[in-house]
Amino acid sequence: RVLVRCDFNVPQKDGVITDDIRITSAIPTIDYLVKNRAKVILMSHLGRPEGTADMKYTLKPVADRLGELLGREILFVSAPEVVSEDVRRAADLLEPGEIMLLENVRFRKEETKNDPAFSKELASLGEIFVNDAFGTAHRAHCSNVGVTKYVKTAVVGYLMEKEIAFLGNAVNNPERPFVAILGGSKVSSKISVIDNLIDKVDVLIIGGGTAYTFAKAAGGTVGDSLLEMDYLDYANKMKEKAAAKGVKLLLPVDNVVADAFSNDANTQVVPAGQIPDGWEGLDIGPETAKLFADAVKTAKTVVWNGPMGCFEMPNFAHGTEAVAKALADTDAVTIIGGGDSAAAVNQLGYGDKMTHISTGGGASLEFLEGKELPGVAAANDK
Ligand code: AMP
């Protein structure tokens, strides 16, 4: 019996799965196990039920979709305690090549605490454990880390192998020039990644909300834009570090600013660092979009994590779209670090033009920080 941790944390609207890439990405490992006559027991989390059996987060829709995709029945035994007597019995009765899916592991409050008792309960269902959940690899929970202690063998699956190969190769053995593009909301969540990437890249591009702290640190005015005053020194240090290492640090030269945080706000384009009071930067401007796209043109490897603006509002999505298009147009190896950037690339229909779109936003960011991912380390240690 092979217990497989997948990342089936899929987006849903009114109970309908809106993007099943995380399910399709798990299929190579499942196919391999079925072909080799394993009794397959799948598990995953979905959303944040906060340790209660909130049926809004049941994995039933995932069982149905996976069944459709594989053209076979997936046995789904929903239990509030995840591992119940019925679940144990069903796992015992599985025939080789049959597939079963457990209920959302986050129905149990112990899951996110990496509690040994729940880890043992999960481990009791199988002899071999496969971790194929890259999206949660940066967390140490029962179903991806704790469980490895109580099984005979623990390994990573094909999706995990692919993610590690692409991200690892891009960061540690890139074809140069190597360009990294960072966006998103905050500098504080990108401290280590900026620091680590300056050691590795030829060009570092910083857009999104993160850039305003750099503009302020350079003596500019940023109006009501996202700003982290505690990180002004850090921003200047990173600039100095980039200069000392010969890394080109590209920041916005203009911004689309708005008089309210709304798609219908009045807007204007102003030079970066010259944002008037009462206005906030919600996107990179057209000159910046050109600058960033040009930097990508000559790259051989590009890694992108984080939107260039508030792309959820169409009027402030142009910068993110321009970067997505530039990546789609280049022959470089292009790696999209999950989360918002992956959603943007897919929404724009550029998904198949990218070399690799990671299934894990947070995990890929921690990978780019050079951190060891607990989910990978635990499987490798066994
Ligand atoms: P993160 O979770 O740090 O990757 O940030 C993603 C979020 O950053 C998205 O929801 C964007 O809307 C937001 N964001 C990007 N640029 C800006 C900006 N200029 N001002 C405010 N929020 C932004």
Short mmCIF file of C-alpha atoms and ligand atoms in Angstrom, two decimals:
data_model
loop_
_atom_site.label_atom_id
_atom_site.label_comp_id
_atom_site.label_asym_id
_atom_site.label_seq_id
_atom_site.Cartn_x
_atom_site.Cartn_y
_atom_site.Cartn_z
CA ARG A 1 0.00 0.00 0.00
CA VAL A 2 1.45 3.29 -1.12
CA LEU A 3 0.40 6.46 0.64
CA VAL A 4 0.79 9.51 -1.62
CA ARG A 5 0.68 13.13 -0.45
CA CYS A 6 -0.58 15.21 -3.36
CA ASP A 7 -1.31 18.90 -3.54
CA PHE A 8 -4.97 18.94 -4.53
CA ASN A 9 -5.47 22.44 -3.12
CA VAL A 10 -7.41 23.58 -6.19
CA PRO A 11 -9.36 26.82 -6.64
CA GLN A 12 -13.16 26.40 -6.67
CA LYS A 13 -16.14 28.59 -7.34
CA ASP A 14 -19.53 27.47 -5.98
CA GLY A 15 -18.18 23.93 -5.48
CA VAL A 16 -16.84 23.70 -9.05
CA ILE A 17 -13.09 23.34 -9.65
CA THR A 18 -11.94 26.29 -11.77
CA ASP A 19 -8.37 25.12 -12.45
CA ASP A 20 -7.33 21.48 -12.23
CA ILE A 21 -3.63 21.83 -13.08
CA ARG A 22 -2.70 20.55 -9.62
CA ILE A 23 -4.76 17.41 -10.24
CA THR A 24 -3.40 16.76 -13.74
CA SER A 25 0.14 17.37 -12.45
CA ALA A 26 -0.27 14.49 -9.97
CA ILE A 27 -1.20 11.96 -12.64
CA PRO A 28 2.28 10.74 -13.70
CA THR A 29 2.99 9.45 -10.18
CA ILE A 30 -0.48 7.93 -9.80
CA ASP A 31 -0.23 6.27 -13.24
CA TYR A 32 3.13 4.75 -12.37
CA LEU A 33 1.79 3.30 -9.12
CA VAL A 34 -1.35 1.90 -10.76
CA LYS A 35 0.68 0.31 -13.58
CA ASN A 36 2.93 -1.29 -11.00
CA ARG A 37 -0.09 -2.73 -9.17
CA ALA A 38 0.25 -0.69 -5.99
CA LYS A 39 -2.74 -0.13 -3.76
CA VAL A 40 -2.83 3.67 -3.95
CA ILE A 41 -4.01 5.83 -1.04
CA LEU A 42 -3.99 9.55 -1.86
CA MET A 43 -4.19 12.41 0.61
CA SER A 44 -4.15 16.20 0.42
CA HIS A 45 -5.29 19.37 2.09
CA LEU A 46 -7.74 21.85 0.54
CA GLY A 47 -8.06 25.43 1.72
CA ARG A 48 -8.00 26.34 5.39
CA PRO A 49 -10.70 24.49 7.32
CA GLU A 50 -8.70 25.31 10.48
CA GLY A 51 -8.88 21.84 12.03
CA THR A 52 -12.62 21.28 11.70
CA ALA A 53 -14.58 19.07 9.32
CA ASP A 54 -16.04 21.99 7.37
CA MET A 55 -17.60 20.32 4.33
CA LYS A 56 -17.02 23.47 2.28
CA TYR A 57 -13.50 22.07 2.04
CA THR A 58 -14.29 18.42 1.31
CA LEU A 59 -12.10 16.69 -1.26
CA LYS A 60 -15.13 15.03 -2.89
CA PRO A 61 -15.01 17.32 -5.98
CA VAL A 62 -11.32 16.38 -6.38
CA ALA A 63 -12.17 12.66 -6.19
CA ASP A 64 -14.78 13.18 -8.92
CA ARG A 65 -12.48 15.19 -11.18
CA LEU A 66 -9.57 12.79 -10.75
CA GLY A 67 -11.90 9.90 -11.55
CA GLU A 68 -13.00 11.65 -14.77
CA LEU A 69 -9.42 12.38 -15.76
CA LEU A 70 -8.23 8.83 -15.13
CA GLY A 71 -11.39 7.19 -16.44
CA ARG A 72 -11.67 5.01 -13.35
CA GLU A 73 -13.37 5.02 -9.99
CA ILE A 74 -11.69 6.75 -7.06
CA LEU A 75 -12.81 5.38 -3.73
CA PHE A 76 -13.55 8.35 -1.47
CA VAL A 77 -14.40 7.67 2.15
CA SER A 78 -15.21 11.00 3.79
CA ALA A 79 -14.57 10.96 7.53
CA PRO A 80 -14.36 14.00 9.82
CA GLU A 81 -11.39 12.38 11.57
CA VAL A 82 -9.76 11.62 8.16
CA VAL A 83 -8.54 8.18 9.34
CA SER A 84 -11.62 6.34 10.68
CA GLU A 85 -12.46 2.64 11.11
CA ASP A 86 -14.26 2.76 7.74
CA VAL A 87 -11.20 4.30 6.14
CA ARG A 88 -8.90 1.63 7.60
CA ARG A 89 -11.20 -1.12 6.40
CA ALA A 90 -11.42 0.40 2.92
CA ALA A 91 -7.62 0.69 2.76
CA ASP A 92 -7.29 -2.97 3.81
CA LEU A 93 -9.72 -4.10 1.15
CA LEU A 94 -8.07 -2.22 -1.73
CA GLU A 95 -7.03 -4.42 -4.65
CA PRO A 96 -3.72 -3.83 -6.49
CA GLY A 97 -4.15 -0.94 -8.95
CA GLU A 98 -7.12 0.56 -7.07
CA ILE A 99 -7.10 4.16 -5.88
CA MET A 100 -8.53 5.67 -2.74
CA LEU A 101 -8.58 9.33 -1.62
CA LEU A 102 -8.73 10.36 2.03
CA GLU A 103 -10.68 13.38 3.27
CA ASN A 104 -8.97 16.79 3.67
CA VAL A 105 -6.08 16.25 6.13
CA ARG A 106 -6.63 19.77 7.51
CA PHE A 107 -9.96 18.60 8.97
CA ARG A 108 -7.65 17.53 11.80
CA LYS A 109 -6.11 20.33 13.86
CA GLU A 110 -3.03 18.17 14.47
CA GLU A 111 -2.10 18.26 10.76
CA THR A 112 -0.45 21.67 10.70
CA LYS A 113 1.23 21.04 14.07
CA ASN A 114 3.08 17.99 12.73
CA ASP A 115 1.64 16.03 15.66
CA PRO A 116 3.17 12.52 15.95
CA ALA A 117 -0.12 10.77 16.82
CA PHE A 118 -1.88 11.90 13.62
CA SER A 119 1.28 11.22 11.59
CA LYS A 120 1.19 7.62 12.91
CA GLU A 121 -2.49 7.25 12.04
CA LEU A 122 -1.78 8.28 8.47
CA ALA A 123 1.33 6.09 8.24
CA SER A 124 -0.64 3.05 9.45
CA LEU A 125 -2.52 3.07 6.13
CA GLY A 126 0.51 2.22 3.98
CA GLU A 127 4.03 0.85 3.91
CA ILE A 128 5.55 3.20 1.35
CA PHE A 129 5.11 6.98 1.39
CA VAL A 130 5.47 9.19 -1.68
CA ASN A 131 5.54 12.97 -1.28
CA ASP A 132 4.39 14.60 -4.51
CA ALA A 133 3.01 17.81 -2.99
CA PHE A 134 5.41 20.55 -4.02
CA GLY A 135 2.89 23.26 -3.05
CA THR A 136 3.27 22.35 0.65
CA ALA A 137 6.93 21.28 0.58
CA HIS A 138 7.90 24.42 2.53
CA ARG A 139 5.70 23.36 5.46
CA ALA A 140 6.42 20.62 8.02
CA HIS A 141 3.02 19.01 8.57
CA CYS A 142 1.87 15.47 9.51
CA SER A 143 0.92 14.41 5.98
CA ASN A 144 4.18 15.42 4.29
CA VAL A 145 6.87 15.38 7.00
CA GLY A 146 5.66 13.64 10.21
CA VAL A 147 4.39 10.60 8.32
CA THR A 148 7.86 9.80 6.90
CA LYS A 149 9.04 8.72 10.38
CA TYR A 150 6.53 5.89 10.63
CA VAL A 151 6.67 4.26 7.18
CA LYS A 152 9.23 1.81 5.82
CA THR A 153 10.21 3.90 2.83
CA ALA A 154 9.67 7.54 1.91
CA VAL A 155 10.46 9.05 -1.49
CA VAL A 156 9.45 12.03 -3.63
CA GLY A 157 7.17 11.62 -6.65
CA TYR A 158 7.51 12.65 -10.29
CA LEU A 159 5.97 16.11 -9.89
CA MET A 160 8.26 16.91 -7.00
CA GLU A 161 11.23 15.60 -9.00
CA LYS A 162 10.28 17.84 -11.94
CA GLU A 163 9.82 20.95 -9.78
CA ILE A 164 13.16 20.41 -8.06
CA ALA A 165 14.91 19.75 -11.38
CA PHE A 166 13.59 22.91 -13.06
CA LEU A 167 13.89 25.29 -10.13
CA GLY A 168 17.16 23.80 -8.94
CA ASN A 169 18.76 23.88 -12.36
CA ALA A 170 17.56 27.39 -13.06
CA VAL A 171 18.97 28.74 -9.83
CA ASN A 172 22.15 26.73 -9.43
CA ASN A 173 23.16 25.94 -12.97
CA PRO A 174 21.49 28.52 -15.21
CA GLU A 175 22.26 29.20 -18.81
CA ARG A 176 23.29 32.87 -18.78
CA PRO A 177 22.27 35.65 -18.91
CA PHE A 178 20.04 34.69 -15.99
CA VAL A 179 17.26 37.19 -15.24
CA ALA A 180 14.99 37.04 -12.19
CA ILE A 181 11.81 39.08 -11.98
CA LEU A 182 10.24 39.72 -8.59
CA GLY A 183 6.97 41.46 -7.88
CA GLY A 184 4.13 41.11 -5.42
CA SER A 185 3.18 43.23 -2.51
CA LYS A 186 5.89 43.38 0.11
CA VAL A 187 9.63 43.74 0.50
CA SER A 188 9.42 42.08 3.92
CA SER A 189 8.32 38.78 2.39
CA LYS A 190 11.06 38.90 -0.25
CA ILE A 191 14.09 39.80 1.90
CA SER A 192 15.92 36.49 1.64
CA VAL A 193 14.94 35.87 -1.95
CA ILE A 194 16.33 39.22 -3.13
CA ASP A 195 19.50 38.65 -1.12
CA ASN A 196 19.99 35.10 -2.40
CA LEU A 197 19.19 35.90 -6.02
CA ILE A 198 21.71 38.73 -6.17
CA ASP A 199 24.35 36.03 -5.61
CA LYS A 200 23.09 34.06 -8.61
CA VAL A 201 21.59 36.26 -11.33
CA ASP A 202 22.94 38.63 -13.98
CA VAL A 203 19.89 40.88 -13.89
CA LEU A 204 17.40 41.32 -11.06
CA ILE A 205 14.13 43.07 -11.91
CA ILE A 206 11.95 44.34 -9.10
CA GLY A 207 8.40 45.52 -9.82
CA GLY A 208 5.04 45.44 -8.05
CA GLY A 209 4.43 46.86 -4.59
CA THR A 210 7.97 45.89 -3.59
CA ALA A 211 9.50 48.59 -5.79
CA TYR A 212 8.08 51.60 -3.89
CA THR A 213 10.23 50.93 -0.86
CA PHE A 214 13.26 51.00 -3.18
CA ALA A 215 12.03 54.27 -4.75
CA LYS A 216 11.55 55.86 -1.33
CA ALA A 217 14.98 54.63 -0.19
CA ALA A 218 16.49 56.36 -3.23
CA GLY A 219 14.99 59.65 -2.02
CA GLY A 220 11.83 59.60 -4.14
CA THR A 221 8.27 60.34 -3.15
CA VAL A 222 5.74 57.52 -3.39
CA GLY A 223 2.47 59.16 -2.29
CA ASP A 224 0.14 56.57 -0.77
CA SER A 225 1.82 53.57 -2.44
CA LEU A 226 2.69 50.40 -0.54
CA LEU A 227 5.71 51.30 1.53
CA GLU A 228 7.65 49.56 4.28
CA MET A 229 9.62 52.24 6.12
CA ASP A 230 11.50 49.60 8.15
CA TYR A 231 13.11 48.29 4.98
CA LEU A 232 14.61 51.46 3.52
CA ASP A 233 18.10 50.55 4.76
CA TYR A 234 17.66 47.04 3.48
CA ALA A 235 16.68 48.36 0.04
CA ASN A 236 19.81 50.50 -0.11
CA LYS A 237 21.98 47.61 1.04
CA MET A 238 20.59 45.39 -1.70
CA LYS A 239 21.35 48.09 -4.28
CA GLU A 240 24.92 48.28 -3.00
CA LYS A 241 25.27 44.52 -2.99
CA ALA A 242 24.03 44.30 -6.58
CA ALA A 243 26.47 47.01 -7.67
CA ALA A 244 29.38 45.28 -5.88
CA LYS A 245 28.57 41.97 -7.58
CA GLY A 246 28.10 43.50 -11.02
CA VAL A 247 24.43 42.52 -11.04
CA LYS A 248 22.14 44.83 -12.96
CA LEU A 249 19.23 45.83 -10.68
CA LEU A 250 16.33 47.11 -12.73
CA LEU A 251 13.60 49.09 -10.97
CA PRO A 252 10.55 50.83 -12.46
CA VAL A 253 11.18 54.14 -14.23
CA ASP A 254 7.48 55.05 -14.36
CA ASN A 255 4.28 53.98 -12.65
CA VAL A 256 0.56 53.98 -13.27
CA VAL A 257 -0.85 55.80 -10.25
CA ALA A 258 -4.45 56.02 -9.06
CA ASP A 259 -6.37 58.34 -6.73
CA ALA A 260 -8.09 55.36 -5.07
CA PHE A 261 -7.56 51.61 -4.69
CA SER A 262 -10.19 50.83 -7.30
CA ASN A 263 -10.35 49.77 -10.93
CA ASP A 264 -12.51 52.83 -11.62
CA ALA A 265 -10.14 55.33 -9.99
CA ASN A 266 -8.65 58.22 -11.95
CA THR A 267 -5.20 57.31 -13.23
CA GLN A 268 -2.08 58.93 -14.65
CA VAL A 269 1.44 57.81 -15.55
CA VAL A 270 4.22 59.49 -13.58
CA PRO A 271 7.98 58.95 -13.30
CA ALA A 272 8.94 56.50 -10.53
CA GLY A 273 9.75 58.27 -7.27
CA GLN A 274 7.61 61.25 -8.24
CA ILE A 275 4.22 60.10 -7.07
CA PRO A 276 2.10 63.00 -5.80
CA ASP A 277 0.33 62.97 -2.43
CA GLY A 278 -3.10 61.39 -2.63
CA TRP A 279 -2.01 59.00 -5.42
CA GLU A 280 -0.77 55.42 -5.17
CA GLY A 281 1.22 53.30 -7.61
CA LEU A 282 -0.80 50.30 -8.71
CA ASP A 283 1.17 49.17 -11.77
CA ILE A 284 4.46 49.67 -13.58
CA GLY A 285 4.21 52.24 -16.37
CA PRO A 286 4.62 51.71 -20.14
CA GLU A 287 8.32 52.74 -20.23
CA THR A 288 9.05 50.26 -17.44
CA ALA A 289 7.15 47.51 -19.23
CA LYS A 290 9.40 48.12 -22.28
CA LEU A 291 12.54 48.19 -20.14
CA PHE A 292 11.67 44.91 -18.43
CA ALA A 293 10.62 43.23 -21.70
CA ASP A 294 13.92 44.26 -23.32
CA ALA A 295 15.91 42.78 -20.45
CA VAL A 296 14.12 39.48 -20.97
CA LYS A 297 14.83 39.43 -24.73
CA THR A 298 18.53 38.69 -24.34
CA ALA A 299 18.13 36.31 -21.39
CA LYS A 300 18.76 32.58 -21.61
CA THR A 301 17.06 31.77 -18.28
CA VAL A 302 14.22 33.73 -16.67
CA VAL A 303 12.59 33.08 -13.32
CA TRP A 304 9.47 35.10 -12.44
CA ASN A 305 7.65 35.35 -9.11
CA GLY A 306 5.03 37.98 -8.26
CA PRO A 307 2.79 40.34 -10.28
CA MET A 308 3.97 43.78 -11.44
CA GLY A 309 0.87 45.51 -10.08
CA CYS A 310 -2.64 44.95 -8.78
CA PHE A 311 -3.39 42.70 -11.72
CA GLU A 312 -6.70 41.56 -10.21
CA MET A 313 -8.03 44.94 -11.40
CA PRO A 314 -7.92 44.98 -15.24
CA ASN A 315 -6.78 48.62 -15.43
CA PHE A 316 -3.66 47.72 -13.43
CA ALA A 317 -2.89 44.40 -15.12
CA HIS A 318 -1.02 45.81 -18.14
CA GLY A 319 2.44 45.62 -16.59
CA THR A 320 1.94 42.01 -15.52
CA GLU A 321 0.56 41.19 -18.98
CA ALA A 322 3.56 42.81 -20.67
CA VAL A 323 5.99 40.73 -18.62
CA ALA A 324 3.98 37.56 -19.30
CA LYS A 325 4.05 38.33 -23.04
CA ALA A 326 7.79 39.03 -22.99
CA LEU A 327 8.36 35.63 -21.37
CA ALA A 328 6.05 33.93 -23.87
CA ASP A 329 8.00 35.51 -26.77
CA THR A 330 11.51 34.59 -25.66
CA ASP A 331 13.40 31.37 -26.45
CA ALA A 332 14.93 31.43 -22.97
CA VAL A 333 14.16 28.81 -20.36
CA THR A 334 11.21 30.40 -18.56
CA ILE A 335 10.21 29.35 -15.07
CA ILE A 336 7.10 30.74 -13.41
CA GLY A 337 7.15 30.52 -9.65
CA GLY A 338 3.53 29.59 -9.01
CA GLY A 339 0.88 31.70 -7.29
CA ASP A 340 -0.25 34.94 -8.93
CA SER A 341 2.29 34.89 -11.76
CA ALA A 342 1.22 31.37 -12.75
CA ALA A 343 -2.43 32.44 -12.67
CA ALA A 344 -1.64 35.51 -14.81
CA VAL A 345 0.30 33.48 -17.39
CA ASN A 346 -2.46 30.86 -17.63
CA GLN A 347 -5.29 33.41 -17.78
CA LEU A 348 -3.56 35.13 -20.68
CA GLY A 349 -3.24 31.83 -22.52
CA TYR A 350 0.57 31.79 -22.42
CA GLY A 351 0.78 28.68 -20.22
CA ASP A 352 2.07 26.37 -22.94
CA LYS A 353 4.74 28.89 -23.99
CA MET A 354 6.55 28.61 -20.64
CA THR A 355 9.20 25.99 -19.92
CA HIS A 356 7.88 25.28 -16.45
CA ILE A 357 5.04 26.66 -14.33
CA SER A 358 5.52 25.67 -10.74
CA THR A 359 2.56 24.33 -8.77
CA GLY A 360 3.85 25.98 -5.60
CA GLY A 361 4.01 29.75 -5.04
CA GLY A 362 5.31 29.82 -1.46
CA ALA A 363 7.42 26.71 -1.95
CA SER A 364 9.11 28.01 -5.10
CA LEU A 365 9.85 31.32 -3.37
CA GLU A 366 11.54 29.48 -0.49
CA PHE A 367 13.41 27.39 -3.03
CA LEU A 368 14.66 30.61 -4.65
CA GLU A 369 15.74 31.78 -1.20
CA GLY A 370 18.07 28.79 -1.14
CA LYS A 371 16.23 27.21 1.80
CA GLU A 372 15.91 23.49 2.30
CA LEU A 373 12.27 22.48 1.91
CA PRO A 374 11.13 20.31 4.86
CA GLY A 375 8.90 18.18 2.62
CA VAL A 376 11.84 17.29 0.38
CA ALA A 377 14.35 16.83 3.21
CA ALA A 378 12.06 14.46 5.17
CA ALA A 379 11.56 12.15 2.19
CA ASN A 380 15.27 12.22 1.35
CA ASP A 381 16.27 11.40 4.93
CA LYS A 382 14.41 8.11 4.93
P1 AMP B 1 2.49 38.62 -2.96
O1 AMP B 1 1.48 37.82 -2.17
O2 AMP B 1 3.48 39.34 -2.12
O3 AMP B 1 3.09 37.86 -4.09
O4 AMP B 1 1.64 39.80 -3.60
C1 AMP B 1 0.62 39.59 -4.54
C2 AMP B 1 -0.30 40.76 -4.45
O5 AMP B 1 0.43 41.95 -4.58
C3 AMP B 1 -1.35 40.77 -5.53
O6 AMP B 1 -2.61 40.54 -4.95
C4 AMP B 1 -1.25 42.18 -6.12
O7 AMP B 1 -2.50 42.80 -6.27
C5 AMP B 1 -0.46 42.93 -5.05
N1 AMP B 1 0.27 44.08 -5.60
C6 AMP B 1 1.12 44.09 -6.62
N2 AMP B 1 1.53 45.35 -6.87
C7 AMP B 1 0.91 46.15 -5.99
C8 AMP B 1 0.90 47.56 -5.77
N3 AMP B 1 1.60 48.36 -6.53
N4 AMP B 1 0.15 48.03 -4.76
C9 AMP B 1 -0.57 47.20 -4.00
N5 AMP B 1 -0.60 45.86 -4.16
C10 AMP B 1 0.12 45.33 -5.17
#
